[in-house]
CSV table of C-alpha atoms and ligand atoms in Angstrom, one decimal:
chain,number,residue,atom,x,y,z
B,1,LYS,CA,-25.9,-27.3,-5.9
B,2,HIS,CA,-24.2,-28.0,-9.0
B,3,ASP,CA,-27.3,-28.7,-11.1
B,4,TYR,CA,-26.7,-25.8,-13.3
B,5,THR,CA,-23.9,-27.8,-15.1
B,6,LYS,CA,-26.7,-29.2,-17.2
B,7,HIS,CA,-27.6,-25.6,-18.1
B,8,LEU,CA,-23.8,-25.0,-19.1
B,9,ILE,CA,-23.6,-28.0,-21.0
B,10,ALA,CA,-26.4,-27.1,-23.2
B,11,ALA,CA,-25.2,-23.4,-23.4
B,12,ILE,CA,-21.6,-24.0,-24.1
B,13,PRO,CA,-20.6,-25.8,-27.2
B,14,ARG,CA,-16.9,-26.1,-27.1
B,15,ASN,CA,-14.9,-26.3,-30.3
B,16,ARG,CA,-11.2,-26.4,-30.7
B,17,GLU,CA,-11.1,-25.9,-34.5
B,18,ASP,CA,-9.8,-22.4,-34.0
B,19,THR,CA,-6.7,-23.5,-31.9
B,20,ARG,CA,-3.4,-23.2,-33.8
B,21,GLU,CA,-1.2,-26.0,-32.5
B,22,ASP,CA,2.0,-24.6,-33.7
B,23,GLU,CA,1.6,-21.0,-32.5
B,24,LEU,CA,2.3,-20.2,-28.8
B,25,VAL,CA,0.8,-17.0,-27.2
B,26,LEU,CA,2.6,-17.5,-24.0
B,27,GLU,CA,5.6,-19.7,-22.7
B,28,ALA,CA,6.6,-19.5,-19.1
B,29,LYS,CA,9.7,-21.4,-17.9
B,30,ASP,CA,10.7,-21.6,-14.4
B,31,LEU,CA,8.7,-18.8,-13.0
B,32,ASN,CA,9.1,-18.2,-9.1
B,33,VAL,CA,7.7,-15.7,-7.1
B,34,TYR,CA,8.3,-14.9,-3.5
B,35,TYR,CA,6.4,-12.5,-1.2
B,36,SER,CA,8.3,-11.2,1.9
B,37,VAL,CA,5.8,-11.6,4.8
B,38,LYS,CA,6.1,-10.7,8.4
B,39,THR,CA,5.5,-13.7,10.8
B,40,LYS,CA,3.0,-13.5,13.6
B,41,GLY,CA,3.8,-12.0,17.0
B,42,ILE,CA,5.7,-8.9,18.2
B,43,PHE,CA,8.9,-10.2,17.2
B,44,GLY,CA,7.7,-11.1,13.6
B,45,LYS,CA,10.5,-11.1,11.4
B,46,LYS,CA,10.4,-11.1,7.6
B,47,GLU,CA,10.0,-14.3,6.1
B,48,GLN,CA,10.1,-15.3,2.2
B,49,LYS,CA,6.9,-16.9,1.2
B,50,HIS,CA,7.4,-19.0,-2.0
B,51,VAL,CA,4.2,-18.2,-3.9
B,52,LEU,CA,4.8,-19.6,-7.4
B,53,GLN,CA,7.3,-22.7,-7.8
B,54,ASN,CA,9.1,-23.6,-10.9
B,55,VAL,CA,6.0,-22.9,-13.1
B,56,ASP,CA,6.2,-24.1,-16.6
B,57,PHE,CA,3.6,-24.1,-19.2
B,58,TYR,CA,2.6,-22.7,-22.5
B,59,ILE,CA,-0.7,-21.4,-24.1
B,60,ARG,CA,-1.4,-22.1,-27.8
B,61,ARG,CA,-2.9,-19.4,-29.9
B,62,GLY,CA,-6.7,-19.7,-29.9
B,63,GLU,CA,-7.1,-22.0,-27.0
B,64,ILE,CA,-8.9,-21.7,-23.7
B,65,LEU,CA,-6.6,-22.9,-20.9
B,66,GLY,CA,-8.0,-23.4,-17.5
B,67,LEU,CA,-6.1,-22.9,-14.4
B,68,VAL,CA,-7.7,-24.7,-11.3
B,69,GLY,CA,-6.4,-24.6,-7.8
B,70,GLU,CA,-7.9,-23.9,-4.2
B,71,SER,CA,-8.1,-20.5,-3.1
B,72,GLY,CA,-4.6,-19.0,-2.1
B,73,CYS,CA,-2.6,-21.4,-4.3
B,74,GLY,CA,-1.2,-18.5,-6.4
B,75,LYS,CA,-3.6,-18.4,-9.5
B,76,SER,CA,-4.0,-14.6,-9.1
B,77,THR,CA,-0.1,-14.1,-8.7
B,78,LEU,CA,0.3,-16.0,-12.0
B,79,ALA,CA,-2.2,-13.6,-13.7
B,80,LYS,CA,-0.6,-10.6,-12.4
B,81,CYS,CA,2.8,-11.6,-13.7
B,82,ILE,CA,1.3,-12.4,-17.3
B,83,VAL,CA,-0.5,-9.0,-17.4
B,84,GLY,CA,2.6,-7.1,-16.1
B,85,LEU,CA,1.1,-6.0,-12.7
B,86,ASN,CA,3.7,-8.1,-10.9
B,87,LYS,CA,7.3,-7.9,-12.1
B,88,ASN,CA,8.9,-9.6,-9.1
B,89,TYR,CA,9.4,-12.9,-10.5
B,90,THR,CA,12.3,-15.0,-11.7
B,91,GLY,CA,12.4,-17.3,-14.7
B,92,THR,CA,11.2,-16.4,-18.2
B,93,LEU,CA,7.9,-15.5,-19.2
B,94,LYS,CA,7.5,-14.8,-23.1
B,95,ILE,CA,4.4,-13.4,-24.4
B,96,ASN,CA,3.9,-13.2,-28.1
B,97,GLU,CA,0.9,-10.7,-27.9
B,98,GLU,CA,1.1,-6.8,-27.4
B,99,HIS,CA,-1.5,-6.4,-24.9
B,100,PRO,CA,-2.4,-9.1,-22.5
B,101,GLN,CA,-5.5,-7.9,-20.5
B,102,LEU,CA,-6.8,-8.9,-17.4
B,103,VAL,CA,-10.7,-9.5,-16.5
B,104,PHE,CA,-11.0,-9.5,-12.7
B,105,GLN,CA,-13.3,-11.5,-10.6
B,106,ASP,CA,-15.1,-8.7,-8.9
B,107,PRO,CA,-17.1,-6.6,-11.3
B,108,TYR,CA,-18.1,-4.1,-8.2
B,109,SER,CA,-14.7,-2.9,-7.3
B,110,SER,CA,-13.1,-3.1,-10.9
B,111,LEU,CA,-15.0,-0.1,-12.5
B,112,ASN,CA,-14.2,3.5,-11.4
B,113,PRO,CA,-17.6,4.5,-9.7
B,114,MET,CA,-17.1,8.2,-10.3
B,115,LYS,CA,-16.9,7.9,-14.2
B,116,LYS,CA,-19.5,6.8,-16.7
B,117,ILE,CA,-19.2,3.8,-18.6
B,118,GLY,CA,-18.3,5.7,-21.7
B,119,TRP,CA,-15.2,7.2,-20.0
B,120,ILE,CA,-14.0,4.2,-18.5
B,121,LEU,CA,-14.2,2.4,-21.9
B,122,GLU,CA,-12.4,5.2,-23.7
B,123,GLU,CA,-9.6,5.4,-21.2
B,124,PRO,CA,-7.5,2.8,-22.5
B,125,LEU,CA,-7.7,4.4,-26.0
B,126,ARG,CA,-6.5,7.9,-24.4
B,127,ILE,CA,-3.9,6.3,-22.7
B,128,HIS,CA,-2.7,4.8,-25.9
B,129,GLY,CA,-2.8,8.2,-27.6
B,130,MET,CA,-5.8,8.2,-29.7
B,131,LYS,CA,-6.9,11.8,-29.8
B,132,ASP,CA,-9.8,11.8,-32.0
B,133,LYS,CA,-12.6,12.2,-29.8
B,134,LYS,CA,-15.3,11.1,-32.4
B,135,LYS,CA,-13.4,8.0,-33.3
B,136,ARG,CA,-13.1,6.9,-29.5
B,137,LYS,CA,-16.9,7.3,-29.0
B,138,GLU,CA,-17.5,5.2,-32.2
B,139,LEU,CA,-15.2,2.3,-31.0
B,140,VAL,CA,-16.9,2.7,-27.5
B,141,ASN,CA,-20.4,2.1,-29.2
B,142,GLN,CA,-19.2,-0.6,-31.2
B,143,MET,CA,-17.6,-2.4,-28.4
B,144,LEU,CA,-20.9,-2.0,-26.1
B,145,THR,CA,-22.8,-3.6,-28.9
B,146,GLN,CA,-20.3,-6.4,-29.0
B,147,VAL,CA,-20.6,-7.1,-25.4
B,148,GLY,CA,-24.4,-7.2,-25.7
B,149,LEU,CA,-25.2,-3.8,-24.4
B,150,ASP,CA,-27.1,-0.8,-25.9
B,151,PRO,CA,-24.7,2.1,-26.7
B,152,SER,CA,-26.8,4.3,-24.6
B,153,TYR,CA,-25.0,2.5,-21.7
B,154,ALA,CA,-22.0,4.8,-22.4
B,155,ASP,CA,-23.8,7.6,-20.3
B,156,ARG,CA,-24.4,5.4,-17.3
B,157,TYR,CA,-22.5,5.0,-14.1
B,158,PRO,CA,-21.2,1.7,-12.9
B,159,SER,CA,-23.7,1.8,-10.0
B,160,GLU,CA,-26.7,1.7,-12.6
B,161,LEU,CA,-25.4,-1.6,-13.7
B,162,SER,CA,-26.0,-5.2,-12.6
B,163,GLY,CA,-23.0,-7.5,-12.0
B,164,GLY,CA,-23.3,-9.2,-15.3
B,165,GLN,CA,-23.6,-5.8,-17.1
B,166,ARG,CA,-20.5,-4.8,-15.3
B,167,GLN,CA,-18.7,-7.8,-16.1
B,168,ARG,CA,-19.4,-7.3,-19.8
B,169,ILE,CA,-18.0,-3.7,-19.5
B,170,SER,CA,-14.9,-5.1,-17.9
B,171,ILE,CA,-14.6,-7.6,-20.9
B,172,GLY,CA,-15.2,-4.8,-23.4
B,173,GLY,CA,-12.3,-2.9,-21.7
B,174,ALA,CA,-10.3,-5.6,-22.1
B,175,LEU,CA,-10.9,-6.0,-25.8
B,176,ILE,CA,-11.0,-2.3,-26.9
B,177,LEU,CA,-7.4,-2.2,-27.6
B,178,ASN,CA,-7.7,-5.2,-30.0
B,179,SER,CA,-6.1,-7.4,-27.4
B,180,LYS,CA,-6.1,-11.1,-28.6
B,181,PHE,CA,-5.0,-12.6,-25.2
B,182,ILE,CA,-7.2,-12.3,-22.3
B,183,VAL,CA,-6.5,-13.6,-18.8
B,184,ALA,CA,-9.8,-13.9,-17.1
B,185,ASP,CA,-9.2,-14.3,-13.2
B,186,GLU,CA,-12.5,-15.9,-11.9
B,187,PRO,CA,-14.5,-13.7,-14.3
B,188,VAL,CA,-17.8,-15.4,-13.3
B,189,SER,CA,-17.3,-16.3,-9.6
B,190,ALA,CA,-19.2,-13.4,-8.3
B,191,LEU,CA,-22.3,-13.8,-10.6
B,192,ASP,CA,-25.7,-15.7,-10.2
B,193,VAL,CA,-25.6,-18.9,-12.1
B,194,THR,CA,-27.9,-17.8,-14.8
B,195,VAL,CA,-25.9,-14.7,-15.4
B,196,GLN,CA,-22.6,-16.8,-15.3
B,197,SER,CA,-23.7,-18.9,-18.3
B,198,GLN,CA,-24.7,-15.7,-20.3
B,199,VAL,CA,-21.3,-14.2,-19.5
B,200,LEU,CA,-19.4,-17.4,-20.4
B,201,ASN,CA,-21.4,-17.4,-23.6
B,202,LEU,CA,-20.3,-13.9,-24.4
B,203,LEU,CA,-16.6,-14.8,-23.9
B,204,LEU,CA,-16.9,-17.8,-26.3
B,205,ASP,CA,-18.7,-15.7,-28.8
B,206,LEU,CA,-16.1,-13.2,-28.7
B,207,GLN,CA,-13.3,-15.8,-28.7
B,208,ARG,CA,-14.5,-17.1,-32.0
B,209,THR,CA,-15.3,-13.7,-33.7
B,210,HIS,CA,-11.9,-12.3,-32.6
B,211,GLN,CA,-9.8,-15.4,-32.6
B,212,LEU,CA,-8.9,-14.7,-28.9
B,213,THR,CA,-6.8,-16.8,-26.6
B,214,TYR,CA,-7.9,-17.2,-22.9
B,215,LEU,CA,-6.2,-18.2,-19.7
B,216,PHE,CA,-9.5,-19.0,-17.9
B,217,ILE,CA,-8.9,-19.1,-14.0
B,218,SER,CA,-11.5,-20.8,-12.0
B,219,HIS,CA,-12.1,-22.7,-8.9
B,220,ASP,CA,-15.2,-24.1,-10.5
B,221,LEU,CA,-14.3,-27.4,-11.9
B,222,ASN,CA,-17.7,-27.9,-13.7
B,223,ILE,CA,-17.4,-24.6,-15.6
B,224,VAL,CA,-13.9,-25.4,-16.5
B,225,ARG,CA,-14.9,-28.9,-17.7
B,226,HIS,CA,-17.3,-27.3,-20.2
B,227,PHE,CA,-15.4,-24.2,-21.2
B,228,CYS,CA,-11.7,-25.1,-21.4
B,229,ASN,CA,-9.8,-27.2,-24.1
B,230,ARG,CA,-6.8,-27.9,-21.7
B,231,VAL,CA,-6.4,-27.7,-18.0
B,232,ILE,CA,-3.4,-27.1,-15.6
B,233,VAL,CA,-3.9,-27.9,-11.9
B,234,MET,CA,-2.0,-25.8,-9.4
B,235,TYR,CA,-1.2,-26.7,-5.9
B,236,LEU,CA,0.7,-24.4,-3.4
B,237,GLY,CA,2.2,-22.5,-6.3
B,238,GLU,CA,2.9,-25.5,-8.4
B,239,ILE,CA,1.6,-27.0,-11.4
B,240,VAL,CA,1.2,-30.5,-10.5
B,241,GLU,CA,-1.0,-31.8,-13.5
B,242,GLU,CA,-1.6,-30.7,-17.0
B,243,ALA,CA,-3.6,-32.6,-19.7
B,244,GLU,CA,-6.5,-31.9,-22.3
B,245,VAL,CA,-9.6,-31.5,-20.5
B,246,GLU,CA,-11.5,-34.6,-21.4
B,247,GLU,CA,-8.3,-36.6,-20.4
B,248,ILE,CA,-8.0,-35.0,-17.1
B,249,TYR,CA,-11.6,-35.3,-16.1
B,250,GLU,CA,-11.9,-38.9,-17.3
B,251,ASP,CA,-8.4,-40.0,-15.7
B,252,PRO,CA,-7.1,-37.6,-13.2
B,253,LYS,CA,-3.6,-38.8,-12.2
B,254,HIS,CA,-2.3,-36.7,-9.4
B,255,PRO,CA,-3.7,-37.5,-6.0
B,256,TYR,CA,-4.4,-33.8,-5.4
B,257,THR,CA,-6.3,-33.6,-8.6
B,258,GLN,CA,-8.2,-36.8,-7.9
B,259,LEU,CA,-8.9,-35.3,-4.3
B,260,LEU,CA,-10.2,-32.0,-5.8
B,261,PHE,CA,-12.3,-33.6,-8.5
B,262,HIS,CA,-13.6,-36.2,-6.1
B,263,SER,CA,-14.7,-33.6,-3.7
B,264,ILE,CA,-16.7,-31.6,-6.1
B,265,LEU,CA,-18.5,-34.8,-7.4
B,266,THR,CA,-19.4,-36.1,-4.0
B,267,ASP,CA,-19.7,-33.7,-1.1
B,268,GLU,CA,-19.4,-29.9,-0.8
B,269,ARG,CA,-18.2,-30.6,2.9
B,270,LYS,CA,-15.2,-32.4,1.9
B,271,LEU,CA,-14.0,-29.5,-0.4
B,272,GLN,CA,-14.1,-27.3,2.8
B,273,LYS,CA,-11.8,-29.8,4.6
B,274,ILE,CA,-9.2,-29.5,1.8
B,275,THR,CA,-9.3,-25.8,1.1
B,276,ASP,CA,-7.1,-24.6,4.2
B,277,SER,CA,-4.1,-23.5,1.7
B,278,GLU,CA,-2.3,-21.5,4.5
B,279,GLN,CA,-2.2,-24.7,6.8
B,280,SER,CA,-1.1,-26.7,3.9
B,281,ARG,CA,1.7,-24.3,3.1
B,282,GLU,CA,2.8,-24.5,6.6
B,283,ASP,CA,2.9,-28.2,6.7
B,284,ALA,CA,4.6,-28.6,3.2
B,285,SER,CA,8.3,-29.3,3.5
B,286,SER,CA,10.7,-27.5,1.2
B,287,GLU,CA,12.1,-30.8,0.3
B,288,GLY,CA,9.5,-33.4,-0.3
B,289,CYS,CA,6.3,-33.3,-2.4
B,290,PRO,CA,4.2,-30.1,-1.4
B,291,PHE,CA,1.2,-32.3,-1.3
B,292,TYR,CA,3.0,-34.9,0.9
B,293,HIS,CA,1.0,-34.2,4.2
B,294,ARG,CA,-2.4,-34.4,2.5
B,295,CYS,CA,-1.6,-37.3,0.2
B,296,MET,CA,-3.4,-40.7,0.3
B,297,SER,CA,-0.8,-42.5,-1.7
B,298,ARG,CA,2.4,-41.2,-0.3
B,299,CYS,CA,5.5,-43.4,0.2
B,300,ASP,CA,8.7,-42.8,1.8
B,301,ILE,CA,10.5,-40.9,-1.2
B,302,CYS,CA,7.7,-38.3,-1.2
B,303,ALA,CA,8.9,-37.0,2.1
B,304,SER,CA,12.4,-36.1,1.2
B,305,LYS,CA,12.3,-35.6,-2.7
B,306,ARG,CA,10.5,-33.4,-5.0
B,307,PRO,CA,8.9,-35.2,-7.8
B,308,GLU,CA,10.0,-34.2,-11.4
B,309,ARG,CA,7.2,-33.9,-13.9
B,310,VAL,CA,6.6,-36.8,-16.2
B,311,ASN,CA,4.6,-37.2,-19.3
B,312,LEU,CA,2.3,-40.1,-19.2
B,313,SER,CA,0.7,-39.9,-22.5
B,314,PRO,CA,2.0,-42.3,-25.4
B,315,GLU,CA,4.1,-40.6,-28.0
B,316,GLY,CA,2.0,-38.8,-30.7
B,317,GLN,CA,-0.8,-38.1,-28.1
B,318,PRO,CA,-1.3,-34.8,-26.4
B,319,PRO,CA,0.9,-34.7,-23.3
B,320,HIS,CA,-0.5,-35.5,-19.9
B,321,TRP,CA,2.1,-34.0,-17.3
B,322,VAL,CA,2.0,-35.0,-13.7
B,323,LYS,CA,4.3,-34.3,-10.9
B,324,CYS,CA,4.1,-37.5,-8.6
B,325,PHE,CA,6.5,-40.4,-7.7
B,326,LYS,CA,3.5,-42.8,-8.3
B,327,TYR,CA,4.3,-42.7,-12.0
F,401,ADP,N1,0.9,-8.9,-2.0
F,401,ADP,C1,1.0,-10.0,-1.2
F,401,ADP,N2,1.9,-10.1,-0.2
F,401,ADP,C2,2.1,-11.1,0.3
F,401,ADP,N3,1.5,-12.3,0.2
F,401,ADP,C3,0.5,-12.6,-0.8
F,401,ADP,C4,0.3,-11.2,-1.7
F,401,ADP,N4,-0.8,-11.4,-2.6
F,401,ADP,C5,-1.0,-12.7,-2.4
F,401,ADP,N5,-0.3,-13.3,-1.2
F,401,ADP,C6,-0.3,-14.8,-0.7
F,401,ADP,O1,0.2,-15.4,-2.1
F,401,ADP,C7,-0.6,-16.7,-2.0
F,401,ADP,C8,-1.2,-16.8,-3.4
F,401,ADP,O2,-2.2,-15.6,-3.5
F,401,ADP,P1,-3.2,-15.6,-4.8
F,401,ADP,O3,-2.2,-15.6,-5.9
F,401,ADP,O4,-4.1,-14.5,-4.8
F,401,ADP,O5,-4.1,-16.9,-4.7
F,401,ADP,P2,-5.4,-17.3,-5.5
F,401,ADP,O6,-5.7,-16.4,-6.7
F,401,ADP,O7,-5.1,-18.8,-6.2
F,401,ADP,O8,-6.3,-17.5,-4.5
F,401,ADP,C9,-1.6,-16.5,-0.8
F,401,ADP,O9,-1.1,-17.3,0.3
F,401,ADP,C10,-1.8,-15.2,-0.5
F,401,ADP,O10,-1.9,-14.9,0.9
F,402,MG,MG1,-7.3,-15.2,-6.9
């Protein structure tokens, strides 16, 4: 099943020379999001669901930060907070970039089927008050070329495009206002394997030519390994581990990260077993470690106290944060 990583290794040469260590594009401190949900049954009452919990992280200019975690753990919720689609959070979210843009997972529902590609790509320009029609057309043509499509695609409808081509349009739409910071929420998950690596290569090309910064959300650990510079791991809305990509893949510290990485390497079925996020959410107590019920290395303290994050790296090395009492 995962043979295509070989393909990806060859196709995606990672480079971090563009990363500017000192400049942050994003700083999140103590982000929390609650959704109110109705409990089951006819007497269902409103309950607060704690979807993001004390989320702390940063993104450097020019880097590709991977965000991984099982379905339902809160990745898209975080993405929406960053691009301004969810304003219902507490904590601070400082974004040093004018237009953070989102590229969605589903290339089939994210483009308006009634409008031609040219119109879709022009829309952000119109919204931002660019009145000059000729100039808009020119920018659209340039953008189409940049995402690897012929300018004649401006006259087509989304239904005439393949999944990969649509995702190229979504990427073009995200970049047309000259955004330098892109939140890509599972941008290739819906695509075929060969198309995946084409789109990933396009994202990398664009990153280099435009000095872009990405938050790259994925549940595909093989892609993250070859695409990202640094990784944060989320479990039930909490960041449980964060490190440079080589470090975390070679030496994952959190029992959840270990389980996640181990499952993908050994057996697809095991992954199924650990993907019931809803059940985990119900099991997780609000006091102890959220991973307590599934953890192989738990001890007494884990049931009653929440671990703080600790940095396991020696001084002078890039940090390796983990939230676990083992350390
Ligand atoms: N609008 C909403 N109202 C209530 N619950 C929601 C809403 N959106 C998402 N959720 C819940 O929040 C949790 C996180 O969802 P999401 O951020 O989409 O996770 P992911 O992208 O990691 O799959 C899930 O349990 C999901 O059911
Ligand atoms: Mg999602």
